[in-house]
Amino acid sequence: MAIGRVLQEEIQEAVEALRAGELVAFPTETVYGLGANANNPDAVRKIFRAKNRPTTHPVIVHIDHPRYLQRWVREMSPEAKKLADAFWPGPLTLVAKRAPAVNDVITGGQDTVAIRVPNHPVAQQLLNAFGGGSAAPSANRYGQLSPTRAEHVREEFGDEIKFVLDGGDCKVGLESTIVSCIGDGPRVLRPGSITLSQLRAVVPTIQSGPNPNAPRVPGTTTRHYSPVTPVNVVPSRRLEQVMNEFTDNHEKVAVLAQRPPGRANPYMTWINAGIRPDAYARQLYANLRTLDKAAAKVILVEELPLGEKWDAVRDRVKRAATAENIVTYDQDIAAWVADYGEEGGPS
Ligand code: TXA
Ligand code: MG
């Protein structure tokens, strides 16, 4: 039986690879994940090596159904339960107190674990046949754009990752909404396609943004963000003017806009990503990859509309635009995450 482009035999091979401690890249509705058996610390360590990701950055555990929750989570708050009921399977990750057996390599040594039930037929089949949890960050090298197509994973890892299940284009295209359900009440750590109002319709007390009570912990990590081409966000009315400042000097410019270009210009690569937030989000990473390949001096992103439907897209564009930015953090990821909502950038 074929599930999209993935055959049943491929699922079986991928399950065997997971059992053998190998890595398997698989599609979810958000982005592609780089999976390992979450019960095998050596396998999970391979993810960190392949991605070149600092070991202090915790990873999400994926399961096919909440029936396996108690293996990973020792306590689900009433709020967490409501959110799980409302949005799983789906693009929501919950952070809860970890079960005793969860390895430190997954949690970054914290007392919490992030868990998600993805809603993608291939992910569902894989996790179901595997029967356990799969630790899976986005299947990109640390600091690069998340992959939304199997070919993005292959481009980035080549032969290093033998198993890449091809489930076509991810429908959501942005990483899951992360809600922490520990400490002083539920809080959105990373915006995603599930909006704050949708979350609040289920749990009205949900907060978003940095936690004012969490101390900031200074540290020493330099982060470099992709795309490699610097990204600038430009107000709509100034877009052509800023572009012309480059192209008049015969410098190439790549543009991610929400409308077609005013007139033709041989030095510009222009993508009209449209005005619908869902469609914009779905194509965002693929578009940035395309524009990054244009060998342009700069990528100009037309400033995005306000409003919560654009929150997640605005968040990712802002992070992409923080090129060469230096962010600091320390072992205390909890404080860091609370302060910055995830680890301050793509991972
Ligand atoms: O949509 C997604 O969430 C994708 C797909 C593959 O599921 N995964 C993903 O993973 O985006 P990753 O590793 O790129 O991002 C996971 C984020 C990181 O920012 C990490 O710091 C945070 O989740 N995280 C993981 N465990 C956590 C924990 N115990 N407490 C707080 N944040 C946590
Ligand atoms: Mg990531």
Tab-separated table of C-alpha atoms and ligand atoms in Angstrom:
chain	number	residue	atom	x	y	z
A	1	MET	CA	0.000	0.000	0.000
A	2	ALA	CA	1.289	3.444	-0.808
A	3	ILE	CA	0.867	6.396	1.562
A	4	GLY	CA	1.485	9.372	-0.656
A	5	ARG	CA	4.822	8.581	-2.221
A	6	VAL	CA	5.951	6.275	0.555
A	7	LEU	CA	5.524	2.538	0.220
A	8	GLN	CA	4.630	0.211	3.037
A	9	GLU	CA	7.988	-1.561	2.574
A	10	GLU	CA	9.805	1.721	3.067
A	11	ILE	CA	7.982	2.272	6.340
A	12	GLN	CA	9.043	-1.193	7.466
A	13	GLU	CA	12.673	-0.547	6.537
A	14	ALA	CA	12.560	2.791	8.349
A	15	VAL	CA	11.159	1.087	11.459
A	16	GLU	CA	14.003	-1.431	11.346
A	17	ALA	CA	16.490	1.408	10.960
A	18	LEU	CA	15.031	3.148	14.033
A	19	ARG	CA	15.230	-0.124	15.989
A	20	ALA	CA	18.848	-0.542	14.884
A	21	GLY	CA	19.689	2.903	16.264
A	22	GLU	CA	19.876	4.627	12.878
A	23	LEU	CA	18.462	8.011	11.888
A	24	VAL	CA	15.346	8.337	9.742
A	25	ALA	CA	14.120	11.591	8.240
A	26	PHE	CA	10.326	11.667	8.025
A	27	PRO	CA	7.648	14.149	7.021
A	28	THR	CA	5.269	15.766	9.475
A	29	GLU	CA	2.610	18.316	8.606
A	30	THR	CA	4.879	21.104	9.946
A	31	VAL	CA	8.402	20.339	8.690
A	32	TYR	CA	10.521	17.219	8.126
A	33	GLY	CA	11.990	15.699	11.276
A	34	LEU	CA	15.266	13.861	11.786
A	35	GLY	CA	14.192	10.933	13.917
A	36	ALA	CA	15.906	8.494	16.246
A	37	ASN	CA	14.654	5.957	18.770
A	38	ALA	CA	14.001	8.162	21.812
A	39	ASN	CA	14.785	5.234	24.117
A	40	ASN	CA	18.274	4.821	22.705
A	41	PRO	CA	20.595	7.628	23.900
A	42	ASP	CA	23.340	6.663	21.439
A	43	ALA	CA	20.884	6.944	18.568
A	44	VAL	CA	19.668	10.339	19.807
A	45	ARG	CA	23.276	11.515	20.075
A	46	LYS	CA	23.623	10.800	16.343
A	47	ILE	CA	20.985	13.467	15.696
A	48	PHE	CA	23.046	16.065	17.533
A	49	ARG	CA	26.182	15.058	15.628
A	50	ALA	CA	24.462	15.091	12.233
A	51	LYS	CA	22.884	18.477	12.881
A	52	ASN	CA	25.898	19.909	14.654
A	53	ARG	CA	23.485	20.992	17.356
A	54	PRO	CA	24.604	21.897	20.888
A	55	THR	CA	23.775	19.066	23.283
A	56	THR	CA	22.049	21.494	25.640
A	57	HIS	CA	19.202	21.991	23.160
A	58	PRO	CA	16.395	19.589	24.028
A	59	VAL	CA	14.511	17.684	21.322
A	60	ILE	CA	10.829	16.873	20.855
A	61	VAL	CA	9.582	13.299	21.348
A	62	HIS	CA	7.022	12.215	18.720
A	63	ILE	CA	4.431	9.533	19.404
A	64	ASP	CA	1.539	8.289	17.299
A	65	HIS	CA	-1.098	8.576	20.005
A	66	PRO	CA	-1.489	9.952	23.545
A	67	ARG	CA	-1.819	6.374	24.828
A	68	TYR	CA	1.999	6.363	25.095
A	69	LEU	CA	2.157	9.633	27.003
A	70	GLN	CA	2.876	8.173	30.439
A	71	ARG	CA	6.129	6.685	29.169
A	72	TRP	CA	7.431	10.198	28.618
A	73	VAL	CA	5.433	12.506	30.842
A	74	ARG	CA	4.950	12.046	34.581
A	75	GLU	CA	2.359	14.752	34.998
A	76	MET	CA	-0.029	16.372	32.548
A	77	SER	CA	-1.638	19.486	33.988
A	78	PRO	CA	-5.383	19.892	33.319
A	79	GLU	CA	-4.486	22.602	30.790
A	80	ALA	CA	-2.088	20.286	28.968
A	81	LYS	CA	-4.768	17.610	28.800
A	82	LYS	CA	-7.274	20.026	27.297
A	83	LEU	CA	-4.782	21.204	24.682
A	84	ALA	CA	-3.838	17.642	23.789
A	85	ASP	CA	-7.506	16.706	23.396
A	86	ALA	CA	-8.180	19.728	21.221
A	87	PHE	CA	-5.133	19.742	18.946
A	88	TRP	CA	-3.595	16.240	18.745
A	89	PRO	CA	-2.788	14.849	16.332
A	90	GLY	CA	-1.596	18.191	15.017
A	91	PRO	CA	1.012	20.941	14.911
A	92	LEU	CA	1.202	21.400	18.697
A	93	THR	CA	4.093	20.515	21.020
A	94	LEU	CA	3.494	20.414	24.773
A	95	VAL	CA	6.201	20.822	27.395
A	96	ALA	CA	5.446	18.897	30.596
A	97	LYS	CA	7.264	17.271	33.539
A	98	ARG	CA	9.262	14.356	32.231
A	99	ALA	CA	8.836	10.721	33.249
A	100	PRO	CA	11.787	9.275	35.212
A	101	ALA	CA	13.019	7.082	32.350
A	102	VAL	CA	13.402	9.891	29.813
A	103	ASN	CA	17.066	10.281	28.987
A	104	ASP	CA	18.934	13.530	29.657
A	105	VAL	CA	20.103	13.608	26.063
A	106	ILE	CA	16.458	14.295	25.061
A	107	THR	CA	15.692	16.884	27.700
A	108	GLY	CA	19.042	18.646	27.785
A	109	GLY	CA	19.182	17.601	31.437
A	110	GLN	CA	16.000	19.455	32.347
A	111	ASP	CA	13.096	18.074	34.335
A	112	THR	CA	10.740	18.679	31.408
A	113	VAL	CA	10.094	17.015	28.090
A	114	ALA	CA	8.551	18.312	24.862
A	115	ILE	CA	6.080	15.953	23.221
A	116	ARG	CA	4.045	15.963	20.047
A	117	VAL	CA	1.576	13.751	18.151
A	118	PRO	CA	2.021	14.723	14.507
A	119	ASN	CA	-0.789	14.539	12.007
A	120	HIS	CA	0.789	13.275	8.819
A	121	PRO	CA	-0.065	9.865	7.378
A	122	VAL	CA	3.588	8.879	6.922
A	123	ALA	CA	4.616	10.030	10.422
A	124	GLN	CA	1.577	8.277	11.851
A	125	GLN	CA	2.365	5.006	10.035
A	126	LEU	CA	6.019	5.149	10.983
A	127	LEU	CA	5.419	5.859	14.669
A	128	ASN	CA	2.602	3.366	14.841
A	129	ALA	CA	4.649	0.551	13.327
A	130	PHE	CA	7.660	1.538	15.444
A	131	GLY	CA	5.557	1.482	18.587
A	132	GLY	CA	7.796	3.827	20.547
A	133	GLY	CA	8.774	7.478	20.643
A	134	SER	CA	10.988	9.163	18.103
A	135	ALA	CA	13.125	12.101	19.121
A	136	ALA	CA	13.086	14.426	16.140
A	137	PRO	CA	14.262	17.967	15.636
A	138	SER	CA	13.778	19.597	12.259
A	139	ALA	CA	15.920	17.762	9.678
A	140	ASN	CA	18.332	20.596	8.931
A	141	ARG	CA	21.821	21.447	10.115
A	142	TYR	CA	21.908	23.654	13.172
A	143	GLY	CA	20.972	27.238	12.347
A	144	GLN	CA	19.765	26.484	8.808
A	145	LEU	CA	16.250	26.710	7.414
A	146	SER	CA	13.858	23.898	8.285
A	147	PRO	CA	13.086	21.464	5.439
A	148	THR	CA	9.568	21.262	4.036
A	149	ARG	CA	10.349	18.787	1.227
A	150	ALA	CA	12.300	15.527	1.142
A	151	GLU	CA	14.686	17.066	-1.372
A	152	HIS	CA	15.619	19.793	1.161
A	153	VAL	CA	16.765	17.045	3.541
A	154	ARG	CA	18.725	15.252	0.818
A	155	GLU	CA	20.337	18.495	-0.346
A	156	GLU	CA	21.518	19.225	3.153
A	157	PHE	CA	22.652	15.791	4.325
A	158	GLY	CA	23.395	13.888	1.115
A	159	ASP	CA	24.308	10.255	1.867
A	160	GLU	CA	24.740	10.945	5.548
A	161	ILE	CA	21.068	10.160	6.165
A	162	LYS	CA	20.174	6.901	4.450
A	163	PHE	CA	16.470	6.943	5.187
A	164	VAL	CA	14.460	9.907	3.982
A	165	LEU	CA	10.767	9.137	3.739
A	166	ASP	CA	9.240	11.332	1.062
A	167	GLY	CA	5.804	12.533	2.098
A	168	GLY	CA	5.655	15.423	-0.333
A	169	ASP	CA	5.398	19.081	0.665
A	170	CYS	CA	4.568	19.813	4.302
A	171	LYS	CA	1.091	21.324	4.556
A	172	VAL	CA	1.825	23.765	7.389
A	173	GLY	CA	5.428	24.586	6.525
A	174	LEU	CA	6.401	26.137	9.880
A	175	GLU	CA	7.488	24.344	13.059
A	176	SER	CA	4.837	23.432	15.624
A	177	THR	CA	3.374	25.791	18.192
A	178	ILE	CA	5.124	25.020	21.500
A	179	VAL	CA	3.181	25.501	24.725
A	180	SER	CA	4.847	25.024	28.083
A	181	CYS	CA	2.444	23.624	30.666
A	182	ILE	CA	4.683	23.753	33.706
A	183	GLY	CA	5.527	26.344	36.335
A	184	ASP	CA	3.402	29.436	36.555
A	185	GLY	CA	0.767	28.577	33.988
A	186	PRO	CA	0.686	27.669	30.301
A	187	ARG	CA	2.723	29.838	27.967
A	188	VAL	CA	3.430	29.842	24.240
A	189	LEU	CA	7.182	29.364	23.764
A	190	ARG	CA	7.112	29.312	19.972
A	191	PRO	CA	4.253	30.569	17.791
A	192	GLY	CA	3.020	28.256	15.068
A	193	SER	CA	0.010	27.740	12.861
A	194	ILE	CA	-2.316	27.294	15.847
A	195	THR	CA	-3.024	30.882	16.852
A	196	LEU	CA	-3.194	32.337	20.342
A	197	SER	CA	-6.975	32.773	20.050
A	198	GLN	CA	-7.388	29.144	19.058
A	199	LEU	CA	-5.333	28.112	22.083
A	200	ARG	CA	-7.208	30.511	24.375
A	201	ALA	CA	-10.537	29.181	23.169
A	202	VAL	CA	-9.463	25.952	24.897
A	203	VAL	CA	-7.358	27.332	27.779
A	204	PRO	CA	-8.197	31.017	28.349
A	205	THR	CA	-5.251	31.630	30.712
A	206	ILE	CA	-2.521	30.928	28.151
A	207	GLN	CA	0.164	33.600	28.035
A	208	SER	CA	2.501	34.340	25.195
A	209	GLY	CA	5.882	35.959	24.848
A	210	PRO	CA	8.759	36.116	27.301
A	211	ASN	CA	8.141	35.269	30.920
A	212	PRO	CA	8.848	38.428	32.947
A	213	ASN	CA	9.600	36.315	36.055
A	214	ALA	CA	12.314	34.209	34.441
A	215	PRO	CA	15.855	35.425	35.015
A	216	ARG	CA	18.028	35.883	31.940
A	217	VAL	CA	21.161	33.855	32.026
A	218	PRO	CA	24.139	35.200	30.164
A	219	GLY	CA	26.411	32.822	28.273
A	220	THR	CA	28.683	32.618	25.311
A	221	THR	CA	27.253	31.054	22.195
A	222	THR	CA	27.505	32.700	18.810
A	223	ARG	CA	24.699	31.866	16.441
A	224	HIS	CA	24.695	32.171	12.717
A	225	TYR	CA	21.405	32.106	10.930
A	226	SER	CA	20.526	30.952	7.512
A	227	PRO	CA	19.831	31.829	4.751
A	228	VAL	CA	23.443	32.712	4.040
A	229	THR	CA	22.304	35.822	2.158
A	230	PRO	CA	21.464	38.582	4.659
A	231	VAL	CA	17.737	39.135	5.107
A	232	ASN	CA	16.240	42.593	5.542
A	233	VAL	CA	12.635	43.395	6.295
A	234	VAL	CA	11.475	46.456	4.354
A	235	PRO	CA	8.198	48.424	4.584
A	236	SER	CA	6.010	47.769	1.575
A	237	ARG	CA	6.041	51.352	0.273
A	238	ARG	CA	9.874	51.421	0.305
A	239	LEU	CA	10.441	48.020	-1.279
A	240	GLU	CA	11.146	49.172	-4.844
A	241	GLN	CA	13.214	52.120	-3.638
A	242	VAL	CA	15.484	49.934	-1.481
A	243	MET	CA	15.745	47.376	-4.261
A	244	ASN	CA	16.769	50.027	-6.774
A	245	GLU	CA	19.547	51.260	-4.508
A	246	PHE	CA	21.189	47.893	-5.120
A	247	THR	CA	20.181	47.170	-8.682
A	248	ASP	CA	21.192	50.663	-9.895
A	249	ASN	CA	24.713	49.566	-8.898
A	250	HIS	CA	24.212	46.309	-10.791
A	251	GLU	CA	23.955	44.372	-7.554
A	252	LYS	CA	21.532	41.466	-7.481
A	253	VAL	CA	18.608	41.572	-5.099
A	254	ALA	CA	16.214	38.820	-4.081
A	255	VAL	CA	12.742	39.859	-2.946
A	256	LEU	CA	10.059	38.019	-1.009
A	257	ALA	CA	6.965	40.137	-1.568
A	258	GLN	CA	3.206	39.867	-1.278
A	259	ARG	CA	2.530	41.361	-4.692
A	260	PRO	CA	4.041	41.251	-8.172
A	261	PRO	CA	6.984	43.569	-8.992
A	262	GLY	CA	6.246	47.066	-10.340
A	263	ARG	CA	8.410	46.609	-13.406
A	264	ALA	CA	10.973	44.206	-14.785
A	265	ASN	CA	14.530	44.478	-13.525
A	266	PRO	CA	17.336	42.180	-14.700
A	267	TYR	CA	19.066	42.289	-11.298
A	268	MET	CA	16.104	41.162	-9.258
A	269	THR	CA	14.695	37.770	-8.336
A	270	TRP	CA	11.176	38.449	-7.119
A	271	ILE	CA	8.819	35.962	-5.485
A	272	ASN	CA	5.231	36.993	-4.921
A	273	ALA	CA	4.229	34.881	-1.908
A	274	GLY	CA	0.726	36.329	-1.788
A	275	ILE	CA	-1.429	37.730	0.970
A	276	ARG	CA	-2.797	34.559	2.561
A	277	PRO	CA	-0.962	33.661	5.769
A	278	ASP	CA	-1.390	29.875	5.396
A	279	ALA	CA	-0.074	29.771	1.847
A	280	TYR	CA	2.731	32.202	2.705
A	281	ALA	CA	3.764	30.013	5.652
A	282	ARG	CA	3.612	26.790	3.646
A	283	GLN	CA	6.092	28.139	1.094
A	284	LEU	CA	8.211	30.367	3.342
A	285	TYR	CA	11.243	28.103	3.819
A	286	ALA	CA	11.200	26.837	0.233
A	287	ASN	CA	11.004	30.444	-0.988
A	288	LEU	CA	13.894	31.537	1.230
A	289	ARG	CA	15.951	28.589	-0.072
A	290	THR	CA	15.190	29.610	-3.649
A	291	LEU	CA	16.088	33.241	-2.981
A	292	ASP	CA	19.250	32.206	-1.149
A	293	LYS	CA	20.401	30.460	-4.331
A	294	ALA	CA	19.947	33.622	-6.403
A	295	ALA	CA	23.449	34.761	-5.385
A	296	ALA	CA	22.014	38.124	-4.417
A	297	LYS	CA	23.599	40.757	-2.207
A	298	VAL	CA	20.540	40.793	-0.002
A	299	ILE	CA	17.113	39.229	0.456
A	300	LEU	CA	14.459	41.887	1.000
A	301	VAL	CA	11.306	40.672	2.705
A	302	GLU	CA	8.271	42.901	2.353
A	303	GLU	CA	7.112	43.758	5.861
A	304	LEU	CA	4.328	41.437	6.946
A	305	PRO	CA	0.854	42.431	8.075
A	306	LEU	CA	0.051	42.680	11.774
A	307	GLY	CA	-2.459	40.312	13.281
A	308	GLU	CA	-2.114	36.947	14.951
A	309	LYS	CA	-2.544	34.934	11.754
A	310	TRP	CA	0.848	36.272	10.773
A	311	ASP	CA	2.508	35.810	14.200
A	312	ALA	CA	4.374	32.612	13.346
A	313	VAL	CA	5.490	33.849	9.926
A	314	ARG	CA	6.633	37.164	11.395
A	315	ASP	CA	8.545	35.278	14.088
A	316	ARG	CA	10.433	33.137	11.551
A	317	VAL	CA	11.175	36.054	9.231
A	318	LYS	CA	12.477	38.078	12.154
A	319	ARG	CA	14.785	35.223	13.139
A	320	ALA	CA	16.026	34.811	9.575
A	321	ALA	CA	16.691	38.542	9.480
A	322	THR	CA	18.876	38.395	12.577
A	323	ALA	CA	21.846	37.365	10.455
A	324	GLU	CA	25.203	37.563	12.240
A	325	ASN	CA	23.314	38.251	15.404
A	326	ILE	CA	24.907	37.065	18.556
A	327	VAL	CA	22.655	35.571	21.184
A	328	THR	CA	23.766	34.315	24.525
A	329	TYR	CA	22.545	31.529	26.703
A	330	ASP	CA	23.681	29.135	29.321
A	331	GLN	CA	22.926	25.642	30.556
A	332	ASP	CA	19.759	26.941	32.091
A	333	ILE	CA	17.608	26.355	29.060
A	334	ALA	CA	14.417	26.749	31.025
A	335	ALA	CA	15.211	30.372	31.739
A	336	TRP	CA	16.463	30.859	28.236
A	337	VAL	CA	13.413	29.327	26.621
A	338	ALA	CA	11.098	31.282	28.875
A	339	ASP	CA	12.895	34.457	27.982
A	340	TYR	CA	13.281	34.010	24.266
A	341	GLY	CA	10.595	31.481	23.340
A	342	GLU	CA	12.699	28.519	22.052
A	343	GLU	CA	16.443	28.942	21.822
A	344	GLY	CA	16.399	32.254	20.061
A	345	GLY	CA	16.539	31.002	16.523
A	346	PRO	CA	16.152	28.174	14.110
A	347	SER	CA	17.487	24.844	15.245
B	1	TXA	O1	7.225	21.123	14.074
B	1	TXA	C1	8.124	20.794	14.836
B	1	TXA	O2	8.100	21.050	16.045
B	1	TXA	C2	9.305	20.034	14.231
B	1	TXA	C3	8.802	18.672	13.770
B	1	TXA	C4	9.895	17.793	13.240
B	1	TXA	O3	8.134	18.046	14.841
B	1	TXA	N1	10.377	19.905	15.168
B	1	TXA	C5	11.132	20.942	15.549
B	1	TXA	O4	12.178	20.566	16.389
B	1	TXA	O5	10.955	22.079	15.202
B	1	TXA	P1	13.382	21.533	16.745
B	1	TXA	O6	14.330	20.693	17.525
B	1	TXA	O7	13.884	22.173	15.532
B	1	TXA	O8	12.738	22.557	17.717
B	1	TXA	C6	12.285	22.103	18.966
B	1	TXA	C7	12.196	23.231	19.926
B	1	TXA	C8	13.536	23.790	20.293
B	1	TXA	O9	13.456	25.197	20.246
B	1	TXA	C9	13.748	23.307	21.702
B	1	TXA	O10	14.529	24.210	22.458
B	1	TXA	C10	12.340	23.217	22.208
B	1	TXA	O11	11.618	22.731	21.142
B	1	TXA	N2	12.235	22.244	23.309
B	1	TXA	C11	12.466	20.927	23.269
B	1	TXA	N3	12.324	20.373	24.497
B	1	TXA	C12	12.002	21.383	25.323
B	1	TXA	C13	11.731	21.473	26.709
B	1	TXA	N4	11.784	20.405	27.496
B	1	TXA	N5	11.423	22.683	27.216
B	1	TXA	C14	11.362	23.764	26.425
B	1	TXA	N6	11.627	23.752	25.100
B	1	TXA	C15	11.935	22.583	24.557
B	2	MG	MG	14.667	23.324	14.144
